[in-house]
PDB file of C-alpha atoms in Angstrom:
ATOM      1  CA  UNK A 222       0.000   0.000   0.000  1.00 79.00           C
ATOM      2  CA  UNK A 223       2.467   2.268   0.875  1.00 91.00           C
ATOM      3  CA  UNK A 224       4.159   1.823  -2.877  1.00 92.00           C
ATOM      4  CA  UNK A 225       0.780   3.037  -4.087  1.00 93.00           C
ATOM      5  CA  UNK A 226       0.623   6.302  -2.174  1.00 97.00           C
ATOM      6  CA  UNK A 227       4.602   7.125  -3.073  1.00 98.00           C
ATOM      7  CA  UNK A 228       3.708   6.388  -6.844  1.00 97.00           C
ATOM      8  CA  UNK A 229       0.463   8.882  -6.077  1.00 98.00           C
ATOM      9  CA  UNK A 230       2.377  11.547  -4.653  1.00 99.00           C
ATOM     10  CA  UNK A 231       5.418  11.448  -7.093  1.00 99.00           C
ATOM     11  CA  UNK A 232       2.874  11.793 -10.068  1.00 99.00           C
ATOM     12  CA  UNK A 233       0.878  14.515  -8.363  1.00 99.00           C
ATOM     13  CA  UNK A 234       4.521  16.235  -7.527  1.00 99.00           C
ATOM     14  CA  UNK A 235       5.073  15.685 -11.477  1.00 99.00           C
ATOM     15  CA  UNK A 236       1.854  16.744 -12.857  1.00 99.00           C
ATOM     16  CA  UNK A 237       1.681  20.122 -10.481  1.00 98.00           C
ATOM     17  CA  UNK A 238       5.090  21.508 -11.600  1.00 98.00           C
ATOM     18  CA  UNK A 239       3.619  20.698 -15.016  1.00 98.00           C
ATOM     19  CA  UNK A 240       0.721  22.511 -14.513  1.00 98.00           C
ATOM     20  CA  UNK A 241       2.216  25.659 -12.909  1.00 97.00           C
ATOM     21  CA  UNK A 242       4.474  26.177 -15.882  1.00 97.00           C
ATOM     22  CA  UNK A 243       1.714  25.373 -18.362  1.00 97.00           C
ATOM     23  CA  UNK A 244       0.018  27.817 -16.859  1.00 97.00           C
ATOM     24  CA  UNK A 245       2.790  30.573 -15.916  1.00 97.00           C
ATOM     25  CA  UNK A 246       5.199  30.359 -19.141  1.00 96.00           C
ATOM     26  CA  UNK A 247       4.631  29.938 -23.138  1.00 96.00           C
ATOM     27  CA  UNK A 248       6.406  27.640 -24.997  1.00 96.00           C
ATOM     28  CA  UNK A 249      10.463  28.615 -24.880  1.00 92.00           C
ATOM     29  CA  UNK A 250       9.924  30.969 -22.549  1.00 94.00           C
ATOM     30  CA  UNK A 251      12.880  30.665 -19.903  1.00 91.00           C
ATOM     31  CA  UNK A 252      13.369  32.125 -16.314  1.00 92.00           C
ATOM     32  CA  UNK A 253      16.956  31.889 -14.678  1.00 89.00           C
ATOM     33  CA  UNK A 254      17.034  30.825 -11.481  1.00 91.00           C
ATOM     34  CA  UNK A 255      21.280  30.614 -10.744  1.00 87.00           C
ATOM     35  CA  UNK A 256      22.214  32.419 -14.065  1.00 82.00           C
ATOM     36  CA  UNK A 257      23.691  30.309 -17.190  1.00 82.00           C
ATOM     37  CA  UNK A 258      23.488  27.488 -14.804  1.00 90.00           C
ATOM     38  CA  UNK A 259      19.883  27.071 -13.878  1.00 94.00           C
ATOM     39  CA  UNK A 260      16.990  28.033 -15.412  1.00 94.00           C
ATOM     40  CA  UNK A 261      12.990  26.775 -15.610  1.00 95.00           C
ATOM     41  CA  UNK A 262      12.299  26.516 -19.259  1.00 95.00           C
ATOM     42  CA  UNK A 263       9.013  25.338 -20.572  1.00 97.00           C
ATOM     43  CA  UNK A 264       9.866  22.735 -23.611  1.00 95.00           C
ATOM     44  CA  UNK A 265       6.691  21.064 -25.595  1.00 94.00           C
ATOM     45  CA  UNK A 266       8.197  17.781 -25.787  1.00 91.00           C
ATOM     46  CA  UNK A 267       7.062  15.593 -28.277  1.00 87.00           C
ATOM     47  CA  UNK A 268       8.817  12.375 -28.361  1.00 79.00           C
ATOM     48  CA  UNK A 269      10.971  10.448 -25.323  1.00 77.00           C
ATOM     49  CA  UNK A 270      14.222  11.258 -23.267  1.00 71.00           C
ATOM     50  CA  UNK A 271      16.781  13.196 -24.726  1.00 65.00           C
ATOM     51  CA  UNK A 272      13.694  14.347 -27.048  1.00 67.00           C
ATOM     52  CA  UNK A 273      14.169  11.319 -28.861  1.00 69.00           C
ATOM     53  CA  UNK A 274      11.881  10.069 -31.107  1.00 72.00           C
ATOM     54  CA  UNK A 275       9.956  13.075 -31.649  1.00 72.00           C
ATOM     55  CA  UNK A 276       6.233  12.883 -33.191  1.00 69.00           C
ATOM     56  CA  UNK A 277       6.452   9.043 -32.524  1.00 72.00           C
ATOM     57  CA  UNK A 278       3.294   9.463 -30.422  1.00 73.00           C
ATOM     58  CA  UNK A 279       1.599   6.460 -31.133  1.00 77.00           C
ATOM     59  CA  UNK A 280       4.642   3.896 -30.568  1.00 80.00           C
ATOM     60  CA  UNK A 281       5.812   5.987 -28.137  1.00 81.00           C
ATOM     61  CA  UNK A 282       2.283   5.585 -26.309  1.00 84.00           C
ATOM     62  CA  UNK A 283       2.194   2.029 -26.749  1.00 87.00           C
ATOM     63  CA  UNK A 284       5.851   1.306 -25.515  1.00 87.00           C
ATOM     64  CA  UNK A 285       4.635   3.150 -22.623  1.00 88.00           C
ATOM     65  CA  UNK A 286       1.607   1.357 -21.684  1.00 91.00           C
ATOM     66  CA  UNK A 287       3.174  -2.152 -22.183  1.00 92.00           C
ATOM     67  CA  UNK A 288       6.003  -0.877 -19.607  1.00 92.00           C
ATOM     68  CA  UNK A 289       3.626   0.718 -16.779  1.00 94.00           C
ATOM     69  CA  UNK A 290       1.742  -2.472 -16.904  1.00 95.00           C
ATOM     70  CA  UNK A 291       4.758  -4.266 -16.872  1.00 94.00           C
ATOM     71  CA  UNK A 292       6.089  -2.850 -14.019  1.00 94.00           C
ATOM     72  CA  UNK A 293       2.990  -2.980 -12.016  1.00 94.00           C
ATOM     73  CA  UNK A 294       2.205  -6.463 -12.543  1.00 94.00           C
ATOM     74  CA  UNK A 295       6.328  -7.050 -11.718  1.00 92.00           C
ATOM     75  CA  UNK A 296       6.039  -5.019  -8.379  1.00 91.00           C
ATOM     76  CA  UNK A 297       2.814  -6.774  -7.668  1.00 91.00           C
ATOM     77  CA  UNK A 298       3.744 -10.157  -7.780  1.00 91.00           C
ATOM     78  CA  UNK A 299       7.285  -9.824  -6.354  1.00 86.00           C
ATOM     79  CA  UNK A 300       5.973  -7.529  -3.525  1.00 82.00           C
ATOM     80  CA  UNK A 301       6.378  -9.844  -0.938  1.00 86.00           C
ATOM     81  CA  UNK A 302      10.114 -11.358  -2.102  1.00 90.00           C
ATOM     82  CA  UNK A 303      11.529  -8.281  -3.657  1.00 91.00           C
ATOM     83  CA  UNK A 304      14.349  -6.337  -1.582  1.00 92.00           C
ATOM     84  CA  UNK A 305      13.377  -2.967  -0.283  1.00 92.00           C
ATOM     85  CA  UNK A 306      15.935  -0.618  -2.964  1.00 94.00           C
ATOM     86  CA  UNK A 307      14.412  -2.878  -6.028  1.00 95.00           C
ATOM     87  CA  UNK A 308      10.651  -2.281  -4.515  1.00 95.00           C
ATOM     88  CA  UNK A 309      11.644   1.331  -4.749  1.00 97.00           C
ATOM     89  CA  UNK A 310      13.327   1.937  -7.651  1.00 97.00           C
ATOM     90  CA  UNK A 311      10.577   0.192 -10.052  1.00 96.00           C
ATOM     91  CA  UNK A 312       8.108   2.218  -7.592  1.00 97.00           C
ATOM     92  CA  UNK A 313       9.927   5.624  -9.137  1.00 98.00           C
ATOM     93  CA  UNK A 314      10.476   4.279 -12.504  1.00 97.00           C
ATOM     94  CA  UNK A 315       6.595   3.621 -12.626  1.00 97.00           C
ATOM     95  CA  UNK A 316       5.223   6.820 -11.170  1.00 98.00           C
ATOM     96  CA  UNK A 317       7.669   8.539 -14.185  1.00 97.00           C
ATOM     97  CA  UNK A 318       6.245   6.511 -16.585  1.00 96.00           C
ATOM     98  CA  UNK A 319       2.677   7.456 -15.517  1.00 97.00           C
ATOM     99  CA  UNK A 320       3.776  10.853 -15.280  1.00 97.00           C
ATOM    100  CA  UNK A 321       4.725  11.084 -18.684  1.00 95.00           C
ATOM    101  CA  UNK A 322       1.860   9.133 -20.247  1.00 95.00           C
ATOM    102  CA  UNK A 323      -0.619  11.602 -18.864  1.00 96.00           C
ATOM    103  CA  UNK A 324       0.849  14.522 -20.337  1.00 95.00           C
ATOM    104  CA  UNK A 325       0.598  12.207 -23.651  1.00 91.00           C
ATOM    105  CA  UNK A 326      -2.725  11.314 -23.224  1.00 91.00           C
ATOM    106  CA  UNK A 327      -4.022  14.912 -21.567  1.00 93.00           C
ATOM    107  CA  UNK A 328      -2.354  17.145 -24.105  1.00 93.00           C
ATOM    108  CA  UNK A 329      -0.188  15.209 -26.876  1.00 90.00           C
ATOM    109  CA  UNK A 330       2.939  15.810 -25.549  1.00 92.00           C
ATOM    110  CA  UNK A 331       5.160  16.148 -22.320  1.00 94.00           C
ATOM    111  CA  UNK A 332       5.951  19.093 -20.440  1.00 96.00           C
ATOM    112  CA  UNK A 333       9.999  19.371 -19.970  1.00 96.00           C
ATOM    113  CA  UNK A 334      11.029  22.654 -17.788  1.00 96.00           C
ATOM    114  CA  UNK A 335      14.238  21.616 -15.660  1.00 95.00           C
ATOM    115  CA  UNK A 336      17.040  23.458 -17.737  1.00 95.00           C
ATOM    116  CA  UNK A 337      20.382  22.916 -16.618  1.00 93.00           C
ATOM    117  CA  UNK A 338      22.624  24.835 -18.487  1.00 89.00           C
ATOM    118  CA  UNK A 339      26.334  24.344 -19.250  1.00 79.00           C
ATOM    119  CA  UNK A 340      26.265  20.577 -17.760  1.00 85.00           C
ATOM    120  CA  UNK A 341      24.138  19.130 -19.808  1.00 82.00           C
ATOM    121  CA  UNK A 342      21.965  20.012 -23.056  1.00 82.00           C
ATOM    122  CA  UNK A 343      18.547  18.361 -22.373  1.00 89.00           C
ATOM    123  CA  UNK A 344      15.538  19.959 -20.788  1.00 93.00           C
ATOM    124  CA  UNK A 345      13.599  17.764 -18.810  1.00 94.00           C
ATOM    125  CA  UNK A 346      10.861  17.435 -15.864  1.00 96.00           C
ATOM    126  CA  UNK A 347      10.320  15.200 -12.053  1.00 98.00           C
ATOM    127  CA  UNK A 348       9.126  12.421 -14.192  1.00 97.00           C
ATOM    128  CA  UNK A 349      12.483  11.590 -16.071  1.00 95.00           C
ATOM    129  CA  UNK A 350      13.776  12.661 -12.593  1.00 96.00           C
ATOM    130  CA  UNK A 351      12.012   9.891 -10.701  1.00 98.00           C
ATOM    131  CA  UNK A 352      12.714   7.474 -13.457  1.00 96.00           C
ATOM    132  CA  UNK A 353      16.377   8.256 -13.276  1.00 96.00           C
ATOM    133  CA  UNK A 354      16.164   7.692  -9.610  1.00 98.00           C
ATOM    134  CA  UNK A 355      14.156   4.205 -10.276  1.00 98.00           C
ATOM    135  CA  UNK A 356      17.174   3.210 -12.226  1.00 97.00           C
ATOM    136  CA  UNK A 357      20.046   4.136 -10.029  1.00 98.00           C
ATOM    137  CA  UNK A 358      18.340   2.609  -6.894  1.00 97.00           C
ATOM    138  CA  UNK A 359      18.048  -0.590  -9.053  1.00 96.00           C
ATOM    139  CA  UNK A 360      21.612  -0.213 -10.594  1.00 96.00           C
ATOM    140  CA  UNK A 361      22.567  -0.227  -6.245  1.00 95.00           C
ATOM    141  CA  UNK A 362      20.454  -2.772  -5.689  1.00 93.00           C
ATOM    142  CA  UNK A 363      21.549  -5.469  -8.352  1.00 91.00           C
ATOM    143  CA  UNK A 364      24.930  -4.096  -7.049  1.00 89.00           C
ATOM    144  CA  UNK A 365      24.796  -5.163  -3.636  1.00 83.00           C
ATOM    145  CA  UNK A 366      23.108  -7.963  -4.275  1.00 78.00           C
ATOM    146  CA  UNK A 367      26.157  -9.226  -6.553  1.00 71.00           C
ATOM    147  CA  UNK A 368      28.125  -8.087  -3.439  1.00 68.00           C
ATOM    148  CA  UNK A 369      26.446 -10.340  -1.445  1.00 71.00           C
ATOM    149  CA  UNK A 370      26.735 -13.588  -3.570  1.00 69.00           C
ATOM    150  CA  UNK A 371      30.186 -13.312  -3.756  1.00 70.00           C
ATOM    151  CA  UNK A 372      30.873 -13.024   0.207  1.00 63.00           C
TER     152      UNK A 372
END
């Protein structure tokens, strides 16, 4: 249960910041926050991460669907076996996913504001955040795990 409310509260986190700057900025607009470093930038984006893929709605869409269902039916049946940094990595990769998907459902694309300038090119929002998260805690997890096999 508790897996449930995180993934609740990490899409509402996602689809509020969405929402303010859909509602706040036009498309390209830019606000710095720590000039030429950080900046809130509001980026229709129209295909995946790294703005790959762009107009590919419809695969994109599918891809998407098969995952979140994947995941949820993975998390479901291993929720009693599964180690706690696995549980909540997939729990982070799976609220991103949904994150995303609703912005491709709700308005045919997906919000990107987070603009870090001068380290790295991409714009991007909390739900590739929280699926970047989902990975690394994985990543540790399969890590330690290895760890542990070996001792």
């Amino acid at each position: 249960m508790i897996y449930i409310i995180l993934v609740f509260i990490l899409v509402l986190l996602d689809q509020i910041s969405k929402y303010i700057v859909d509602k706040n900025f036009f498309e390209g607009d830019t606000i710095g926050v720590l000039t030429d470093f950080f900046h809130f930038t509001y980026v229709k984006n129209r295909g995946i991460a790294f703005g790959m893929f762009q107009g590919k709605l419809d695969v994109i869409s599918i891809a998407t669907v098969i995952a979140i269902v994947a995941i949820a039916y993975y998390l479901y049946k291993g929720r009693n076996k599964m180690p706690l940094l696995e549980k909540l990595g997939f729990t982070f990769v799976l609220a991103g996913a949904i994150g995303n998907m609703i912005d491709r459902i709700w308005r045919g694309f997906v919000i990107d504001m987070i603009d870090f300038r001068g380290i790295w090119s991409f714009v991007f929002n909390l739900a590739d955040v929280w699926i970047n998260i989902g990975v690394v805690l994985i990543l540790l997890d399969y890590f330690f795990a290895e760890k542990k096999k070996k001792k």
